[in-house]
Coordinates of C-alpha atoms in Angstrom, one line a residue:
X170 CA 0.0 0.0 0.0
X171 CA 1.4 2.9 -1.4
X172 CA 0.3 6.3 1.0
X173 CA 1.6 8.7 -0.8
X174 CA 4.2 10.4 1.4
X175 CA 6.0 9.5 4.4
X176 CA 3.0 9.1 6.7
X177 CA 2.5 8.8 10.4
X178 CA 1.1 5.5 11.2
X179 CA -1.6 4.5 14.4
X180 CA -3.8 1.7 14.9
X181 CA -4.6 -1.2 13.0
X182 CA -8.3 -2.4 13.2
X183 CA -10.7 -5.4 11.6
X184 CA -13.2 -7.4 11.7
X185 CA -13.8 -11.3 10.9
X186 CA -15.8 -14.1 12.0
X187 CA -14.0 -17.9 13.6
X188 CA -16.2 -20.8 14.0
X189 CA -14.2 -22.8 17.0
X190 CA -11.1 -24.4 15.6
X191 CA -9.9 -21.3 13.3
X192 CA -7.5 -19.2 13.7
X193 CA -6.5 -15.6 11.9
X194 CA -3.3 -14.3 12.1
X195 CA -2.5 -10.3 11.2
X196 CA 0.9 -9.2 10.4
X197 CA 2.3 -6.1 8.8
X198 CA 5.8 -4.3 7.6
X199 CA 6.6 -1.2 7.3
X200 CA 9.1 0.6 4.3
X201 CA 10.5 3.0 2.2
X202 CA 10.1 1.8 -1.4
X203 CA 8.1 -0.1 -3.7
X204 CA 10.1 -3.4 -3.3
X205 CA 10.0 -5.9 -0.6
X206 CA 12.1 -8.3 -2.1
X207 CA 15.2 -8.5 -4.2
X208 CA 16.2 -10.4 -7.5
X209 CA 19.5 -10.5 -8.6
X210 CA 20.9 -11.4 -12.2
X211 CA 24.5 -12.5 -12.8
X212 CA 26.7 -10.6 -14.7
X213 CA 29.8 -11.6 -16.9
X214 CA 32.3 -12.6 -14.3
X215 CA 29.4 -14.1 -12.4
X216 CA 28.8 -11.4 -9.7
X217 CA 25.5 -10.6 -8.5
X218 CA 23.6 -7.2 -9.6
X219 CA 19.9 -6.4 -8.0
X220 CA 17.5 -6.3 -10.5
X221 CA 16.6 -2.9 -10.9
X222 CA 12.7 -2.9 -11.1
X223 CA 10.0 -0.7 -9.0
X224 CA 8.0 -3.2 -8.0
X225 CA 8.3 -7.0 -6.8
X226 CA 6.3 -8.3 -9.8
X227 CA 8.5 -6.3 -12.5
X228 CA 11.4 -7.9 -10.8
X229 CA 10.3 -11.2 -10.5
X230 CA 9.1 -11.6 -14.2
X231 CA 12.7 -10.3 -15.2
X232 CA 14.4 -12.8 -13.2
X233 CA 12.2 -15.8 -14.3
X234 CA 12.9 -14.8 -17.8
X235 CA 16.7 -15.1 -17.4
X236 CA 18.7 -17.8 -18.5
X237 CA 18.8 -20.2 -15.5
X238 CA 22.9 -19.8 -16.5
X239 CA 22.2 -16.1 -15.3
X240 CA 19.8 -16.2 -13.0
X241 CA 20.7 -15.2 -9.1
X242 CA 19.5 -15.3 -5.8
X243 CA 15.1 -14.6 -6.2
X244 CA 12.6 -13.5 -3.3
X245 CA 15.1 -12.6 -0.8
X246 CA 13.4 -10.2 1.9
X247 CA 15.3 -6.7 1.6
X248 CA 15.7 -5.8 5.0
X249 CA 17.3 -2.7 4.2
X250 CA 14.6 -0.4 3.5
X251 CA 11.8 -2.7 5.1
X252 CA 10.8 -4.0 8.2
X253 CA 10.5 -7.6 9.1
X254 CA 7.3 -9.2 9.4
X255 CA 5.7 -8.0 12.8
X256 CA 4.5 -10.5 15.2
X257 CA 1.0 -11.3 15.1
X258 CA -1.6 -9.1 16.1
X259 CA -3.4 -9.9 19.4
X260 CA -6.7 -7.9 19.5
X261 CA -8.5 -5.3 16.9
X262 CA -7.2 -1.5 18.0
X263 CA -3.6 -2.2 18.5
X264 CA -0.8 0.2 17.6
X265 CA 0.9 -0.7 14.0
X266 CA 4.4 -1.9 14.2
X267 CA 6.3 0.9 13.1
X268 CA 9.2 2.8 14.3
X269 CA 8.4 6.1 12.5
X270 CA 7.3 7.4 9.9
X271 CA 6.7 5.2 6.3
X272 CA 5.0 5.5 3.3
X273 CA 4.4 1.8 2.0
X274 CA 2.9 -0.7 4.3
X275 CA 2.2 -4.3 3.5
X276 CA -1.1 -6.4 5.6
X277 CA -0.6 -10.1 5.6
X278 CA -3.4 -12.6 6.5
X279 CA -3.1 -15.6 7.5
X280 CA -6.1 -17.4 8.2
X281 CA -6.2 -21.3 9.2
X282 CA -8.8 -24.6 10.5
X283 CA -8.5 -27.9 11.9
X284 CA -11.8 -29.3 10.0
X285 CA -12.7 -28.3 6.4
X286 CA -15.6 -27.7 8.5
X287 CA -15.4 -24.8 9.8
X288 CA -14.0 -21.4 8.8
X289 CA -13.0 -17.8 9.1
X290 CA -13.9 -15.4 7.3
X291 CA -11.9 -11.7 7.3
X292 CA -14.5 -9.4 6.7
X293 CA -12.5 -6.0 6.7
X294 CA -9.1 -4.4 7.8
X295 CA -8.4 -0.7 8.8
X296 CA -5.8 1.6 9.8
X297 CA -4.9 4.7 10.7
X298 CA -2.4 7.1 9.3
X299 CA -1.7 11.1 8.8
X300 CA 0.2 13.4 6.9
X301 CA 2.0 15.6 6.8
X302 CA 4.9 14.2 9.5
X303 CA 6.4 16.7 12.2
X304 CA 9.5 15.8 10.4
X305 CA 11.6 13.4 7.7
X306 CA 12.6 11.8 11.1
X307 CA 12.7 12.5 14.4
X308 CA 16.6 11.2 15.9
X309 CA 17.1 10.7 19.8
X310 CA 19.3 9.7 22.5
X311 CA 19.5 9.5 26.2
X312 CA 22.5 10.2 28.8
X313 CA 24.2 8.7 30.7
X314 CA 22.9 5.4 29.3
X315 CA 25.0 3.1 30.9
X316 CA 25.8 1.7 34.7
X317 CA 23.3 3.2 36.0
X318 CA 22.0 2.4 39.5
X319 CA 18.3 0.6 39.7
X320 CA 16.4 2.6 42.3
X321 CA 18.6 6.0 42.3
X322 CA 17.5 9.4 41.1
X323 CA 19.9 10.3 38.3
X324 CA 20.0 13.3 36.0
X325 CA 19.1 12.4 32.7
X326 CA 19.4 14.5 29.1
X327 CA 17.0 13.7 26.5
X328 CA 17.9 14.8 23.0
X329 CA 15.9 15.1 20.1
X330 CA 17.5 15.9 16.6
X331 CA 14.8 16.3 13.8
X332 CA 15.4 15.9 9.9
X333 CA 13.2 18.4 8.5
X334 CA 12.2 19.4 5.0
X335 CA 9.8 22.4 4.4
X336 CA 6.4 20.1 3.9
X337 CA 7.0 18.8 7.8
X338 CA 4.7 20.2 10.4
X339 CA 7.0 21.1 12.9
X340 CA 6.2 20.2 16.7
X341 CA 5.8 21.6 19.8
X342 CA 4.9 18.9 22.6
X343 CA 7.6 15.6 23.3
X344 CA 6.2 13.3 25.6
X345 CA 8.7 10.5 27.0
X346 CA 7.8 6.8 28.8
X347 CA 9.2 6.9 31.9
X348 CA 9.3 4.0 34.4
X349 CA 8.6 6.7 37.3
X350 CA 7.4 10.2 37.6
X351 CA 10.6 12.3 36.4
X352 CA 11.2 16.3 37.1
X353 CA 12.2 18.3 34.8
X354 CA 15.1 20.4 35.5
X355 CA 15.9 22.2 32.3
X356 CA 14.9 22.5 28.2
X357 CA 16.8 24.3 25.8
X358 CA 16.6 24.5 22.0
X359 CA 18.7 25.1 19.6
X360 CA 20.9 25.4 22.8
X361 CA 19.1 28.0 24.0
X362 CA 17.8 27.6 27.6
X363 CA 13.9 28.0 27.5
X364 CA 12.4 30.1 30.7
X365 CA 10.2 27.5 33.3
X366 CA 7.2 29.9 32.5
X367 CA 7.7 29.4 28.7
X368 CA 7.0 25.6 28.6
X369 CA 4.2 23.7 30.6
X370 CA 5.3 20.0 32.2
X371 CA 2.9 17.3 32.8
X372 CA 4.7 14.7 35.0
X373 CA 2.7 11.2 35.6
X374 CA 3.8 7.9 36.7
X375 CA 4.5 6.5 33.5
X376 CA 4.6 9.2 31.4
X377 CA 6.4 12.8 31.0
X378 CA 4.8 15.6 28.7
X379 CA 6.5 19.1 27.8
X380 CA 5.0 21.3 25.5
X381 CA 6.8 24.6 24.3
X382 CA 4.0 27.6 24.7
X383 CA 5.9 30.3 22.8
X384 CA 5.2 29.8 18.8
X385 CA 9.3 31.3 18.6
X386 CA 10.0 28.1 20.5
X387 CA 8.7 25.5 18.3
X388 CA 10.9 23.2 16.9
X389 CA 10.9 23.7 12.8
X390 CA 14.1 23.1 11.2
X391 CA 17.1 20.6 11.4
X392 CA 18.9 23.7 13.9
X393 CA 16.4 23.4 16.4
X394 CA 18.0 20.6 18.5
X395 CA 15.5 20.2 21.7
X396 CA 17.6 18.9 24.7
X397 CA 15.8 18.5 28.2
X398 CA 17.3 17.3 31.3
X399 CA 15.4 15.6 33.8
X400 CA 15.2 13.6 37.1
X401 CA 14.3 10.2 37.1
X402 CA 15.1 6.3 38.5
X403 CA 15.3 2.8 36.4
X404 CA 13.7 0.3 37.8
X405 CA 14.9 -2.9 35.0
X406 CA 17.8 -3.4 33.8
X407 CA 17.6 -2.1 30.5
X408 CA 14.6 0.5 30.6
X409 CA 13.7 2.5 27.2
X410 CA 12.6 6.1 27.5
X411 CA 10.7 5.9 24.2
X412 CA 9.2 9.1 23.2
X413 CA 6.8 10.9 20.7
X414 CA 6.5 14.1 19.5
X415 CA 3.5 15.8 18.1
X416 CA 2.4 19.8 16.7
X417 CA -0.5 20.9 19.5
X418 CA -1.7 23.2 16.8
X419 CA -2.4 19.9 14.4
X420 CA -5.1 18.4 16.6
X421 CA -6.3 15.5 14.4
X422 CA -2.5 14.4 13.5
X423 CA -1.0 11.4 15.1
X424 CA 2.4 11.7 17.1
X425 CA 5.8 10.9 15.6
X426 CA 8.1 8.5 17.1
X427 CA 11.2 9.3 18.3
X428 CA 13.8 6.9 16.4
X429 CA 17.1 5.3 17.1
X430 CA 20.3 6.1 14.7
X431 CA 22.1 3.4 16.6
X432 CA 19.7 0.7 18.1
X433 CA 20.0 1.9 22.4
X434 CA 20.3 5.5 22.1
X435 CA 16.9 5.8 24.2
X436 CA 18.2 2.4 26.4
X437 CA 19.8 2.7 29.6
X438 CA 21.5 -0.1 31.3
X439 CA 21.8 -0.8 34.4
X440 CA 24.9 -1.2 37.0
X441 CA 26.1 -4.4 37.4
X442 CA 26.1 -3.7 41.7
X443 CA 22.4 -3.4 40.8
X444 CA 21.6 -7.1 39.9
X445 CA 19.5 -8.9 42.2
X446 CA 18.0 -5.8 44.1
X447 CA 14.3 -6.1 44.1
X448 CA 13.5 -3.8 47.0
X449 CA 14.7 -0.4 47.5
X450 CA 14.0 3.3 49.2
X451 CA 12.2 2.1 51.9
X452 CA 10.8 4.8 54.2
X453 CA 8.7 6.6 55.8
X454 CA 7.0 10.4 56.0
X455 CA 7.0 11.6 58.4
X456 CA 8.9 9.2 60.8
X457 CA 6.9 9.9 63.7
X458 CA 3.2 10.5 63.6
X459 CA 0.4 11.0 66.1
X460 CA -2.8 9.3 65.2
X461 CA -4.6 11.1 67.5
X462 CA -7.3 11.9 65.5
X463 CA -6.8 15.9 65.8
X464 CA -6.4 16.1 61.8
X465 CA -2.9 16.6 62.1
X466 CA 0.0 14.5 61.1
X467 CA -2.9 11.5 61.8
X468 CA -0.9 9.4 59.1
X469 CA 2.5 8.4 57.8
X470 CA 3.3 7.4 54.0
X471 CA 5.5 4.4 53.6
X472 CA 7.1 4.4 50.3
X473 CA 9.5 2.1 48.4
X474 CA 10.6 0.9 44.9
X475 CA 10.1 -2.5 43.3
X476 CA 12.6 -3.0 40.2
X477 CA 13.1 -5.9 38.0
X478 CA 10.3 -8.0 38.0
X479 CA 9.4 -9.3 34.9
X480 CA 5.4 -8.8 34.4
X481 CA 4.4 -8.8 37.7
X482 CA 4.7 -10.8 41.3
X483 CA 3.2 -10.8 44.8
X484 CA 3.6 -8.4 47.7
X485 CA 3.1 -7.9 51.6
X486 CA 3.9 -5.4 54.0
X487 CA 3.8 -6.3 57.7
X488 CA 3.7 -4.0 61.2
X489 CA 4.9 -5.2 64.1
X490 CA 4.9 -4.0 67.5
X491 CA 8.0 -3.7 70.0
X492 CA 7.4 -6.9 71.2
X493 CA 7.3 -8.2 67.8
X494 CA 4.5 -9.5 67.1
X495 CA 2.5 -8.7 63.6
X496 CA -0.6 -6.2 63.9
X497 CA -1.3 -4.8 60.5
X498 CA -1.0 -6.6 57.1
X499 CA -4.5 -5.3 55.6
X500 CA -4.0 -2.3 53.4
X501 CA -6.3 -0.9 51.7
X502 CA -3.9 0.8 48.9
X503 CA -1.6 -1.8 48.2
X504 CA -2.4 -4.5 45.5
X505 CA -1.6 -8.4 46.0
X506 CA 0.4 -8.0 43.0
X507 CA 2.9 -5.1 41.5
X508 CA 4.7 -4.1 39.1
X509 CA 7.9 -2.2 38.9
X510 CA 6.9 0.8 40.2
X511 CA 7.5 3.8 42.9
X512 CA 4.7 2.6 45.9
X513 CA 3.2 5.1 48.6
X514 CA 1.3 3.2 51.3
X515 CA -0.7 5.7 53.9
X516 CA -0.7 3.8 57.9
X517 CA -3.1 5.4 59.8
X518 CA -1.4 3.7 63.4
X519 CA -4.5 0.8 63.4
X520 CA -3.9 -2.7 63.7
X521 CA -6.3 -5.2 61.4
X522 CA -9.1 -4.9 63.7
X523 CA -9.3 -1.4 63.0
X524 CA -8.2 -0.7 67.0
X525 CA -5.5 2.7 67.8
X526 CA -2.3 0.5 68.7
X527 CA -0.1 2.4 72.3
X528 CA 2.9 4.3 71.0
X529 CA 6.1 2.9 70.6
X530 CA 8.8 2.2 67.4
X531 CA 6.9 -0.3 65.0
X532 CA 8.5 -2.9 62.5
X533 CA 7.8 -2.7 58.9
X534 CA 8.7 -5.1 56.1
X535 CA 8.0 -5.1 52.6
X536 CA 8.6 -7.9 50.9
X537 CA 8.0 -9.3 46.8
X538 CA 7.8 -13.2 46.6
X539 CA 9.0 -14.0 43.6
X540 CA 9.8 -17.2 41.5
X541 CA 13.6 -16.4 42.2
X542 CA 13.1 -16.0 46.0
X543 CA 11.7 -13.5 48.6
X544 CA 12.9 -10.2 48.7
X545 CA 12.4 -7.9 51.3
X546 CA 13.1 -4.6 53.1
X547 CA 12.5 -3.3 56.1
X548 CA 12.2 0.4 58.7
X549 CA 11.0 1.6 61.6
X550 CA 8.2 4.2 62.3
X551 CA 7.7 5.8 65.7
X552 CA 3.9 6.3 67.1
X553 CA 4.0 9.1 69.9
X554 CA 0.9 10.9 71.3

């Protein structure tokens, strides 16, 4: 499928019908000309030269109309200016396999039965796409990207180096995954330091948003280098901050991706002093509380880190008293299982049967149970009155 022009590329959609026993399998690639595979012919000291044909079926009925004396290597997959074959599709509404912006796009269906009695049937396929792109392509990396503590705040630059010809948009808004919230500390473009009430920051859990409010500011030509510095923790080993950039003024466009020039520039890897830490940051604000009920400093916050567990794994976190025995395990605003993830758990000085416990220094432990092992952490927290 031929778009046109290098095109922005979203969701892919469809619709079919499987009688038990069926199964359909969606796939797509993604390139930059009109051939996805390559012929070769061999010339007259028996070297190989590509066929030089726009389209697979010009190039294939020129190599099977060679001499089989002169005919080369047929049908083999150019993996130079395409994409492999995605992996399959799990559910209607997913995003396209694409790392930036393409114009041709191939859709391959597979659909299969284990009775010539039943069948599937694909009724129709859709996706989305927009033009014109922010940019040819939009080039980033991320520093330092290497030996990085798991768990520790570290000052991070994002750079962002757009290709630009005069029928690109242009942007104005980068938004970056993060694997915590992050705080921005500085942007600048074109290495000019932007003032804090020039841009606006969104910081979420998972996700970091800047947009540039000044029209001056926007980002419109290969010169306009955008470079933002920020605070932020891994919490894997090797964590990508992939990121997206988009024109606010272009409502209806979808965002670009941020791309690679050498595969990890948006990686970081961890330290190797990291490996096997689960748990980390554990405390507590404030330390001491009075759960008095007066409305002030009624509660504490504990907080801690879980990094590198792969999908996601069972927690606890246990009170005891000074005597050591366990008297609150029940909260409210921790889940059985997490993720990797920054945790804030409120204690409001109860034990489980909801009952003000005396003051003293109380126990806590967190702890993941894992299919490696348990892993736990643990503080104190003082109850006065």
């Amino acid at each position: 499928i031929d778009l046109g022009d290098l095109s922005n590329i979203g969701r892919i959609g469809w619709k079919a019908e499987q009688d038990p026993g069926t199964d359909i399998r969606i796939q797509t690639k993604v390139g930059s000309d009109k051939t996805t595979l390559r012929y070769f012919k061999l010339n007259d000291i028996g070297e190989e030269e590509e066929l030089p044909g726009e389209t697979d079926e010009e190039n294939y009925r020129a190599w099977a109309a060679l001499p089989s004396e002169l005919r080369g290597r047929g049908g083999i997959e150019d993996e130079e200016n395409w994409s492999r074959w995605s992996p399959p599709y799990t559910s209607s509404g997913e995003a396209l396999a694409a790392l930036g912006p393409r114009r041709y796009l191939q859709i391959r269906v597979v659909m299969t039965n284990e009775s010539p009695l039943y069948r599937a049937r694909m009724d129709n396929i859709s996706f989305e796409y927009s033009q014109p792109t922010v940019a040819r392509r939009i080039l980033g990396r991320i520093s330092p990207n290497v030996d990085v503590d798991l768990g520790r705040e570290t000052m991070f630059t994002y750079t962002v180096q757009p290709i630009m010809t005069d029928r690109d948009t242009g942007f104005d808004v980068i938004q970056i995954a993060t694997p915590v919230k992050a705080t921005v500390v500085s942007v600048k473009v074109g290495g000019r330091t932007i003032p804090e009430e020039d841009y606006e920051i969104q910081a979420e859990k998972r996700q970091l948003t800047v947009r540039l409010l000044n029209a001056a500011d926007r980002i419109v030509s290969d010169g306009d280098i955008l470079q933002m510095t920020f605070l932020c923790s891994i919490l894997s080993y090797g964590t990508v901050f992939q990121g997206e950039v988009l024109a606010s003024w272009e409502p209806d466009d979808l965002p670009q991706l941020v791309e690679e020039e050498r595969v990890g520039d948006l990686a970081v890897r961890g330290s190797q002093s990291s490996l096997g830490k689960v748990i980390s940051d554990v405390g507590v604000i404030p330390n001491a509380f009075t759960p008095n009920g007066d409305g002030s400093n009624d509660a504490t916050i504990i907080h801690f880190k879980v990094f590198q567990v792969i999908g996601s794994a069972p927690i606890s976190l246990m009170i005891y008293d000074p005597s050591g025995a366990m008297v609150r395990t029940d909260f409210a605003d921790l889940p059985r299982e997490v993720e990797n993830g920054e945790f804030r758990v409120p204690w409001d000085g109860k034990d489980d049967d909801g009952e003000l416990l005396p003051p003293g220094v109380y126990l806590f432990r967190v702890s993941i149970h894992g299919d490696a092992g348990d892993f736990s952490n643990a503080g104190t927290v003082a109850v006065v009155y």
